[in-house]
Short mmCIF file of C-alpha atoms in Angstrom, two decimals:
data_model
loop_
_atom_site.label_atom_id
_atom_site.label_comp_id
_atom_site.label_asym_id
_atom_site.label_seq_id
_atom_site.Cartn_x
_atom_site.Cartn_y
_atom_site.Cartn_z
CA MET A 1 -0.19 0.07 0.04
CA ASN A 2 1.61 3.39 -1.18
CA VAL A 3 0.35 6.16 1.30
CA HIS A 4 0.03 9.88 -0.86
CA LEU A 5 -0.47 12.86 1.56
CA VAL A 6 -2.49 15.74 -0.11
CA ILE A 7 -2.12 19.10 1.53
CA GLN A 8 -5.30 21.49 1.06
CA LEU A 9 -5.40 24.49 3.89
CA ALA A 10 -7.17 26.94 1.49
CA ARG A 11 -11.23 26.91 2.01
CA PHE A 12 -14.51 25.03 0.69
CA GLY A 13 -14.29 25.35 -3.15
CA ASP A 14 -10.64 24.43 -2.70
CA VAL A 15 -11.18 21.08 -1.41
CA ILE A 16 -13.72 20.08 -3.96
CA GLN A 17 -11.46 21.56 -6.91
CA THR A 18 -8.69 19.13 -5.51
CA LYS A 19 -10.66 16.43 -6.58
CA ARG A 20 -9.08 15.57 -10.31
CA LEU A 21 -5.87 14.90 -8.14
CA ILE A 22 -7.52 12.66 -5.65
CA ARG A 23 -9.53 10.61 -8.02
CA GLY A 24 -6.35 10.30 -9.75
CA LEU A 25 -4.39 9.11 -6.84
CA LEU A 26 -7.51 6.66 -6.11
CA ALA A 27 -7.53 5.49 -9.77
CA ASP A 28 -4.37 3.45 -8.58
CA PRO A 29 -6.14 0.38 -5.92
CA GLY A 30 -2.37 0.12 -4.55
CA ASN A 31 -2.36 3.62 -3.35
CA GLN A 32 -4.25 5.02 0.01
CA VAL A 33 -5.07 8.97 0.57
CA HIS A 34 -4.61 10.95 3.36
CA LEU A 35 -5.75 14.88 3.16
CA ALA A 36 -4.98 17.24 5.47
CA VAL A 37 -7.75 20.63 5.80
CA ASP A 38 -9.08 23.03 7.86
CA ALA A 39 -11.24 21.37 11.03
CA GLY A 40 -14.08 23.33 9.92
CA LEU A 41 -14.01 21.52 6.43
CA VAL A 42 -13.72 17.80 7.99
CA GLU A 43 -17.53 16.94 7.73
CA LEU A 44 -17.33 18.29 3.91
CA SER A 45 -14.09 16.44 3.17
CA GLU A 46 -15.52 13.30 4.29
CA MET A 47 -18.65 13.70 2.54
CA ILE A 48 -17.01 14.27 -1.16
CA TYR A 49 -14.05 11.69 -0.88
CA PRO A 50 -15.46 8.72 1.60
CA ASP A 51 -12.42 6.91 0.54
CA VAL A 52 -10.15 9.01 1.73
CA VAL A 53 -8.12 9.40 5.26
CA VAL A 54 -9.18 13.60 6.50
CA HIS A 55 -7.10 14.95 9.00
CA GLY A 56 -8.28 18.41 10.49
CA LEU A 57 -6.25 21.09 11.33
CA PRO A 58 -7.23 24.37 13.14
CA VAL A 59 -5.78 26.70 10.54
CA HIS A 60 -8.77 29.36 10.16
CA ASP A 61 -10.27 29.10 13.65
CA PRO A 62 -9.06 32.51 15.04
CA ARG A 63 -10.28 31.14 18.55
CA SER A 64 -8.08 28.31 18.32
CA GLU A 65 -5.69 28.24 21.18
CA PRO A 66 -1.86 27.57 20.48
CA ALA A 67 -1.54 24.70 22.95
CA THR A 68 -4.64 23.63 21.21
CA LEU A 69 -3.33 23.95 17.54
CA ILE A 70 -0.20 21.96 18.92
CA ARG A 71 -1.89 19.17 20.51
CA ALA A 72 -4.11 18.73 17.83
CA CYS A 73 -0.87 19.09 15.33
CA ALA A 74 0.87 16.55 17.32
CA GLU A 75 -1.81 13.95 17.29
CA ILE A 76 -1.65 14.15 12.70
CA PHE A 77 1.92 14.30 12.79
CA SER A 78 1.97 11.38 14.46
CA ALA A 79 -0.80 9.21 12.08
CA TRP A 80 1.12 10.48 9.37
CA LYS A 81 4.41 9.26 10.97
CA ALA A 82 2.41 5.68 11.38
CA ALA A 83 1.25 5.48 7.93
CA ASP A 84 4.43 5.95 6.29
CA VAL A 85 3.39 8.56 3.89
CA ALA A 86 5.49 8.00 0.62
CA ARG A 87 4.99 11.17 -1.33
CA VAL A 88 3.49 14.35 -0.12
CA TYR A 89 1.07 16.97 -2.75
CA ASN A 90 1.36 20.63 -1.21
CA LEU A 91 -0.91 22.72 -2.86
CA ASN A 92 -0.70 26.19 -0.85
CA HIS A 93 2.09 29.04 -1.21
CA SER A 94 1.33 29.55 2.78
CA GLY A 95 3.27 29.40 5.83
CA PHE A 96 1.55 26.23 7.48
CA ASN A 97 1.65 24.49 4.14
CA HIS A 98 5.57 24.97 3.74
CA VAL A 99 5.65 23.68 7.71
CA LEU A 100 3.59 20.46 6.72
CA ALA A 101 5.23 20.44 3.94
CA GLY A 102 9.15 20.20 6.20
CA LEU A 103 8.04 17.65 8.19
CA PHE A 104 9.08 15.13 4.92
CA ALA A 105 12.39 15.11 3.02
CA PRO A 106 12.36 17.60 0.21
CA GLU A 107 12.07 14.70 -2.49
CA GLN A 108 9.24 13.48 -1.03
CA VAL A 109 7.14 16.55 -1.57
CA VAL A 110 5.35 17.77 -4.77
CA GLY A 111 4.55 21.46 -5.25
CA TYR A 112 5.26 24.07 -2.89
CA GLN A 113 8.65 22.67 -1.03
CA TRP A 114 10.42 23.88 2.36
CA ASN A 115 13.90 22.81 1.85
CA GLN A 116 16.85 24.34 4.32
CA GLY A 117 14.81 27.15 5.15
CA GLN A 118 13.57 28.43 1.70
CA ALA A 119 10.12 28.33 0.10
CA LEU A 120 10.47 26.86 -3.13
CA ARG A 121 8.28 25.74 -5.94
CA GLY A 122 8.40 22.66 -8.40
CA SER A 123 8.62 23.35 -11.69
CA TRP A 124 4.75 22.93 -12.48
CA PRO A 125 4.07 25.15 -10.08
CA GLU A 126 6.72 27.80 -10.99
CA THR A 127 5.29 27.95 -14.91
CA VAL A 128 1.82 28.13 -13.71
CA PHE A 129 2.69 31.13 -11.35
CA ARG A 130 4.05 33.19 -14.68
CA LEU A 131 0.67 33.10 -15.66
CA SER A 132 -0.54 35.53 -13.05
CA ALA A 133 1.37 38.22 -14.35
CA HIS A 134 -1.23 38.48 -16.81
CA ARG A 135 -4.74 36.90 -15.40
CA SER A 136 -6.54 37.81 -18.34
CA ALA A 137 -4.78 35.37 -20.41
CA ASN A 138 -4.81 32.80 -17.99
CA PRO A 139 -6.35 29.50 -19.45
CA LEU A 140 -5.71 27.14 -16.48
CA ASN A 141 -8.26 25.87 -14.20
CA LEU A 142 -7.53 25.32 -10.58
CA MET A 143 -8.60 21.60 -10.93
CA ASP A 144 -6.72 20.90 -13.83
CA TYR A 145 -3.83 22.96 -12.13
CA TRP A 146 -3.71 20.61 -9.36
CA GLY A 147 -4.74 17.38 -11.01
CA PHE A 148 -1.66 17.62 -13.46
CA PHE A 149 0.34 17.64 -10.13
CA LEU A 150 0.42 13.73 -10.59
CA GLY A 151 2.69 14.17 -14.25
CA GLN A 152 5.48 15.51 -12.04
CA THR A 153 7.85 12.32 -11.63
CA GLN A 154 11.09 13.46 -10.41
CA GLY A 155 12.00 12.07 -6.78
CA LEU A 156 9.25 9.32 -7.44
CA ALA A 157 10.86 6.22 -5.18
CA GLN A 158 11.41 2.99 -7.00
CA GLY A 159 8.19 0.67 -7.44
CA LEU A 160 5.71 3.49 -5.69
CA THR A 161 2.97 4.18 -7.69
CA GLN A 162 1.34 7.69 -8.52
CA GLY A 163 -1.91 7.16 -9.73
CA VAL A 164 -2.65 8.57 -12.75
CA VAL A 165 -3.77 12.18 -14.57
CA LEU A 166 -7.51 11.74 -14.58
CA ASP A 167 -9.52 12.07 -17.54
CA PRO A 168 -11.45 15.42 -17.28
CA ALA A 169 -14.66 13.78 -18.41
CA LEU A 170 -14.13 11.53 -15.06
CA VAL A 171 -13.90 14.15 -12.87
CA ASN A 172 -17.80 15.63 -12.79
CA PRO A 173 -21.06 14.67 -14.27
CA PRO A 174 -22.49 16.65 -17.11
CA ALA A 175 -24.85 19.30 -15.78
CA THR A 176 -28.65 18.06 -15.93
CA PRO A 177 -31.88 19.56 -14.63
CA LYS A 178 -33.01 17.80 -11.46
CA GLY A 179 -36.28 18.43 -11.06
CA GLY A 180 -35.79 20.18 -7.58
CA GLY A 181 -36.39 24.15 -8.11
CA LEU A 182 -33.82 27.36 -8.48
CA GLY A 183 -31.29 27.59 -5.69
CA VAL A 184 -29.76 31.04 -5.12
CA VAL A 185 -26.51 31.68 -3.73
CA LEU A 186 -26.84 35.38 -1.74
CA ALA A 187 -23.17 36.12 -1.40
CA GLY A 188 -19.72 34.91 -2.37
CA ARG A 189 -16.89 35.16 0.30
CA HIS A 190 -15.74 38.81 -1.23
CA ALA A 191 -18.74 41.64 -1.29
CA ARG A 192 -16.75 42.70 -4.62
CA ARG A 193 -17.55 39.42 -5.84
CA THR A 194 -21.38 39.38 -5.04
CA LEU A 195 -24.43 40.76 -7.12
CA PRO A 196 -25.99 43.44 -5.38
CA VAL A 197 -29.50 42.58 -3.90
CA PRO A 198 -31.29 44.87 -6.22
CA ILE A 199 -29.70 43.46 -9.29
CA LEU A 200 -29.98 39.90 -7.44
CA ALA A 201 -33.73 40.39 -6.97
CA ARG A 202 -33.82 41.07 -11.36
CA VAL A 203 -31.85 37.82 -12.08
CA ILE A 204 -33.89 35.76 -9.95
CA GLN A 205 -37.04 37.16 -11.51
CA ALA A 206 -35.84 36.51 -14.74
CA ALA A 207 -34.81 32.70 -14.02
CA ALA A 208 -37.54 32.10 -12.45
CA ALA A 209 -39.61 32.44 -15.64
CA ARG A 210 -38.48 29.59 -16.93
CA ILE A 211 -37.50 27.63 -13.68
CA GLU A 212 -40.80 25.90 -11.76
CA GLY A 213 -41.10 25.10 -8.30
CA LYS A 214 -39.67 26.39 -4.88
CA ILE A 215 -36.79 29.07 -4.87
CA LEU A 216 -34.22 28.22 -2.16
CA LEU A 217 -31.88 30.77 -0.91
CA LEU A 218 -28.55 29.48 0.40
CA GLY A 219 -26.08 31.22 2.25
CA THR A 220 -24.68 31.06 5.49
CA ALA A 221 -26.48 33.38 8.85
CA ALA A 222 -24.49 36.12 7.66
CA GLU A 223 -26.37 36.28 4.69
CA ARG A 224 -30.19 36.14 6.31
CA GLU A 225 -30.64 39.81 6.10
CA ALA A 226 -30.01 39.88 2.25
CA ALA A 227 -32.60 37.27 2.26
CA ARG A 228 -34.62 39.72 4.23
CA ALA A 229 -33.60 42.68 1.88
CA LEU A 230 -34.49 40.34 -0.95
CA ARG A 231 -38.01 39.75 -0.74
CA PRO A 232 -39.78 42.95 -0.97
CA LEU A 233 -38.40 43.27 -3.89
CA LEU A 234 -39.52 40.30 -6.10
CA PRO A 235 -43.55 39.96 -7.31
CA ALA A 236 -45.59 38.50 -4.81
CA ALA A 237 -45.90 35.47 -6.83
CA ILE A 238 -42.17 34.90 -6.83
CA GLN A 239 -42.15 35.74 -2.77
CA GLY A 240 -44.42 32.72 -2.48
CA ARG A 241 -42.12 30.25 -4.15
CA LEU A 242 -39.06 31.66 -1.54
CA LYS A 243 -37.85 29.41 0.76
CA ASP A 244 -34.88 30.79 3.24
CA LEU A 245 -32.53 28.61 3.89
CA THR A 246 -29.51 31.09 5.12
CA GLY A 247 -27.83 29.58 7.63
CA ARG A 248 -29.68 26.19 8.36
CA THR A 249 -28.18 23.64 6.13
CA GLY A 250 -24.90 22.68 7.31
CA TRP A 251 -22.71 20.28 5.08
CA THR A 252 -25.21 17.56 4.46
CA GLY A 253 -28.36 19.52 3.89
CA LEU A 254 -26.70 21.90 1.15
CA ARG A 255 -25.75 18.79 -0.51
CA ASP A 256 -29.06 17.40 -0.22
CA VAL A 257 -30.52 20.71 -1.50
CA VAL A 258 -28.04 21.05 -4.08
CA GLN A 259 -28.07 17.89 -5.79
CA GLY A 260 -31.85 18.38 -6.53
CA LEU A 261 -32.10 21.69 -7.95
CA ASP A 262 -32.99 22.37 -12.08
CA LEU A 263 -30.36 25.72 -11.60
CA LEU A 264 -28.28 27.08 -8.90
CA LEU A 265 -27.81 31.01 -9.35
CA THR A 266 -24.34 31.94 -7.81
CA PRO A 267 -21.27 34.14 -7.53
CA ASP A 268 -18.01 32.20 -7.59
CA THR A 269 -18.35 30.14 -4.37
CA GLY A 270 -17.57 26.82 -2.94
CA THR A 271 -21.54 26.31 -3.30
CA MET A 272 -20.95 26.43 -7.08
CA HIS A 273 -17.93 23.79 -7.21
CA LEU A 274 -20.46 21.76 -4.93
CA ALA A 275 -23.51 21.88 -7.50
CA ALA A 276 -20.80 21.17 -9.98
CA HIS A 277 -19.51 18.46 -8.56
CA LEU A 278 -23.34 17.25 -8.26
CA GLY A 279 -23.79 17.54 -11.49
CA ALA A 280 -26.43 19.76 -10.94
CA PRO A 281 -26.68 23.18 -13.76
CA VAL A 282 -25.13 26.32 -12.37
CA THR A 283 -25.15 29.61 -14.00
CA ALA A 284 -22.53 31.63 -12.13
CA PHE A 285 -21.73 35.71 -12.15
CA PHE A 286 -18.20 36.48 -12.48
CA LEU A 287 -17.10 39.91 -11.77
CA SER A 288 -14.36 41.85 -9.58
CA SER A 289 -11.46 39.56 -8.77
CA ALA A 290 -13.27 35.83 -10.17
CA TRP A 291 -12.27 34.79 -13.37
CA ALA A 292 -14.13 31.64 -14.80
CA PHE A 293 -10.96 30.22 -16.85
CA GLU A 294 -9.54 29.99 -13.30
CA THR A 295 -12.13 28.82 -10.83
CA GLY A 296 -15.29 28.17 -12.79
CA PRO A 297 -17.59 25.43 -12.89
CA TYR A 298 -16.01 22.21 -13.61
CA GLY A 299 -17.79 19.76 -15.94
CA GLU A 300 -20.06 19.91 -19.31
CA GLY A 301 -23.06 22.44 -19.66
CA HIS A 302 -22.83 24.98 -17.29
CA GLN A 303 -22.73 28.48 -17.98
CA VAL A 304 -20.63 31.77 -16.68
CA TRP A 305 -21.45 35.42 -17.36
CA GLN A 306 -17.75 36.82 -17.12
CA SER A 307 -17.35 40.59 -16.72
CA VAL A 308 -14.81 41.71 -19.19
CA GLU A 309 -14.34 45.51 -17.80
CA PRO A 310 -10.93 46.75 -18.68
CA CYS A 311 -10.07 46.26 -15.24
CA ALA A 312 -10.53 42.50 -14.98
CA PRO A 313 -10.22 40.42 -13.05
CA CYS A 314 -9.14 42.87 -10.55
CA LEU A 315 -6.89 42.33 -7.26
CA GLU A 316 -9.79 42.25 -4.40
CA ALA A 317 -7.70 43.10 -1.55
CA ALA A 318 -7.10 46.62 -3.60
CA PRO A 319 -9.60 49.22 -3.11
CA CYS A 320 -11.85 49.80 -6.11
CA PRO A 321 -11.56 52.94 -7.80
CA ARG A 322 -14.32 52.88 -9.72
CA SER A 323 -17.22 51.78 -7.08
CA ALA A 324 -17.16 48.28 -8.51
CA VAL A 325 -18.94 48.91 -11.82
CA CYS A 326 -18.80 45.67 -13.07
CA ALA A 327 -21.77 44.81 -11.22
CA GLN A 328 -24.08 46.96 -12.80
CA ALA A 329 -23.83 45.16 -16.43
CA PHE A 330 -25.73 42.42 -14.79
CA ALA A 331 -29.22 43.80 -14.58
CA ASP A 332 -29.17 44.57 -18.31
CA LYS A 333 -31.86 43.69 -20.58
CA ALA A 334 -29.94 41.37 -22.64
CA VAL A 335 -28.76 39.40 -19.66
CA LEU A 336 -32.63 39.04 -18.52
CA ALA A 337 -33.69 38.13 -21.82
CA ARG A 338 -31.07 35.10 -21.73
CA LEU A 339 -32.04 34.15 -18.49
CA ALA A 340 -35.66 34.21 -19.04
CA ARG A 341 -35.28 31.67 -21.93
CA SER A 342 -36.60 28.23 -21.74
CA ALA A 343 -34.54 25.37 -21.42
CA HIS A 344 -35.19 24.50 -25.00
CA SER A 345 -34.05 27.73 -26.21
CA VAL A 346 -30.87 27.46 -24.13
CA GLN A 347 -29.96 24.36 -25.58
CA SER A 348 -30.77 25.29 -29.26
CA ALA A 349 -28.58 28.52 -28.71
CA GLN A 350 -25.66 26.35 -27.47
CA SER A 351 -25.91 24.18 -30.62
CA ALA A 352 -25.85 27.20 -32.86
CA GLY A 353 -23.48 29.39 -31.57
CA PRO A 354 -23.71 33.12 -30.69
CA GLU A 355 -23.81 34.08 -34.19
CA ARG A 356 -27.45 32.43 -34.80
CA SER A 357 -28.90 33.77 -31.81
CA ASN A 358 -32.23 35.92 -31.63
CA HIS A 359 -31.28 37.65 -28.38
CA PRO A 360 -30.06 40.85 -28.20
CA ASP A 361 -25.88 41.30 -27.40
CA PRO A 362 -25.42 41.68 -23.93
CA PRO A 363 -23.50 44.89 -22.97
CA GLU A 364 -19.32 45.00 -23.85
CA SER A 365 -18.13 44.72 -20.12
CA LEU A 366 -19.93 41.03 -20.37
CA CYS A 367 -19.52 37.69 -21.78
CA LEU A 368 -21.29 34.60 -21.74
CA LEU A 369 -19.30 31.35 -21.62
CA ARG A 370 -20.23 27.83 -21.74
CA THR A 371 -18.41 24.85 -20.06
CA GLY A 372 -16.63 22.15 -21.55
CA LEU A 373 -13.77 19.47 -21.69
CA ASP A 374 -10.76 18.27 -23.96
CA ASP A 375 -8.30 16.00 -23.21
CA PHE A 376 -6.28 18.72 -20.98
CA GLY A 377 -9.49 19.45 -19.03
CA LEU A 378 -11.90 22.45 -18.65
CA GLU A 379 -12.85 25.20 -21.64
CA PHE A 380 -14.77 27.63 -22.17
CA HIS A 381 -17.21 28.02 -25.55
CA PRO A 382 -17.82 31.81 -26.04
CA LEU A 383 -21.93 32.32 -26.82
CA ALA A 384 -22.07 36.13 -26.70
CA GLY A 385 -19.66 38.93 -26.12
CA GLU A 386 -16.24 39.19 -26.93
CA LEU A 387 -13.28 38.11 -24.78
CA PRO A 388 -10.45 39.91 -24.26
CA ASP A 389 -6.78 38.21 -25.14
CA GLN A 390 -8.60 35.08 -26.55
CA GLU A 391 -5.48 34.45 -28.96
CA ALA A 392 -2.86 34.91 -26.25
CA ARG A 393 -5.15 32.59 -23.87
CA ALA A 394 -5.79 29.83 -26.59
CA ALA A 395 -1.93 29.60 -27.37
CA ARG A 396 -0.93 29.24 -23.53
CA ARG A 397 -3.24 26.54 -22.96
CA GLU A 398 -2.33 24.99 -26.08
CA LEU A 399 1.28 24.72 -25.25
CA LEU A 400 0.62 23.89 -21.99
CA ARG A 401 -1.84 20.86 -23.33
CA SER A 402 1.08 19.56 -25.39
CA HIS A 403 3.52 19.52 -22.59
CA ARG A 404 1.57 18.12 -19.67
CA LEU A 405 0.21 15.64 -21.93
CA ARG A 406 3.17 15.10 -23.75
CA ILE A 407 1.72 15.29 -27.24
CA GLY A 408 2.02 17.66 -30.41
CA PRO A 409 0.11 20.71 -30.11
CA ARG A 410 -2.87 20.68 -32.61
CA ARG A 411 -1.74 24.05 -33.82
CA ILE A 412 0.92 23.71 -35.89
CA ARG A 413 2.02 27.32 -34.98
CA LEU A 414 2.36 28.34 -31.24
CA GLU A 415 2.81 32.34 -30.29
CA GLN A 416 6.42 32.99 -29.11
CA THR A 417 5.00 35.30 -26.59
CA ALA A 418 3.16 32.50 -25.07
CA ALA A 419 6.19 30.11 -24.74
CA GLU A 420 8.07 33.41 -23.19
CA ALA A 421 5.44 33.70 -20.84
CA LEU A 422 5.65 30.47 -19.42
CA TYR A 423 9.14 29.11 -19.84
CA HIS A 424 12.36 30.91 -19.09
CA GLU A 425 15.80 30.00 -20.25
CA PRO A 426 16.85 28.67 -17.01
CA ASP A 427 14.07 25.85 -17.08
CA TRP A 428 16.02 24.30 -19.75
CA MET A 429 18.99 24.23 -18.06
CA ILE A 430 18.71 23.06 -14.39
CA ASP A 431 16.33 20.46 -13.48
CA THR A 432 14.27 21.91 -11.03
CA PRO A 433 11.95 19.70 -8.42
#
């Protein structure tokens, strides 16, 4: 039995976006997988990965006493030692991650390493890190990024089976309406990624025209005020369909609700990734710092309304000098008209392509995308609007695809700028771990 440890200390959505890596490891019956997560995500992780040994660390709980943290860590470290971990996949560039990775020999660690007091990135993370210099041309989904950690074989001990880079089609089921009505996630983790309540009310009213049944409001207890503010902005007929579940569902309850939906309306959230995991259709609204190509819903048949303002995607930690103007376009009549279409006409428009749509074009600051899959991973097909940096993004994706899959590129000529952005001269001179 080969024991593999995945260190994923980020949040809700990131745990689910680790799925391609974890399922790839589990594809080899000779592997056992351990997963280190924040203590608050243990129940979720065990629900998503029932075949994985989950360890919870009190990383994000500000109430954790140092002594409690030390005791919890000591118990987990003892369990890892007893398990005789052979390979470690360290997925995040954070101090806590580096400390955990430092418990193991550097040659055991894939991803972000700690070696003799230095924080190091492996060759694949280093290559991908360079994409952040020009995010609007970044073509790589986080699920695929972590999934291709399995492609790194340097330091792999003799006889150690790593697992396989999982076929993208085996990660999540295709989006299929389930018959349980409309779900609405009221807010993202950051306020700038969240549609203002008056705009969200118009979006719900449009989508409710083609989705029958209950309209389920989802979120934590912090979103209850938004749910109360939303109700009077909706027509009486739609108010009668509302069911406020904010703060009323644990992880299991949230799964039970989401897996039965006809459609989930959401910003870039963990609940969006849960819906994609379960095959529930998603229509997502990406604004501010959210970029669909990086963290969009994974699988066939989801839709994303992506803000393409000149400043998008922005850095949410920095103040917005434009008063979050990117949110206003989501209330445009063309957007609402598309949301109100029947399911049949949505499928017809997807087949026909944007040029044959009978609906008005969205504002220039928005682009409508549909998710799809190829042999590399998640890709997006524009249904309406114009994407910035499309050629540069396509060239970078094809270059990554050809190198990670070790096959010839589908495009005979690739942009030189794409190669220069992803690979530097020392990459060809020094074989970094």
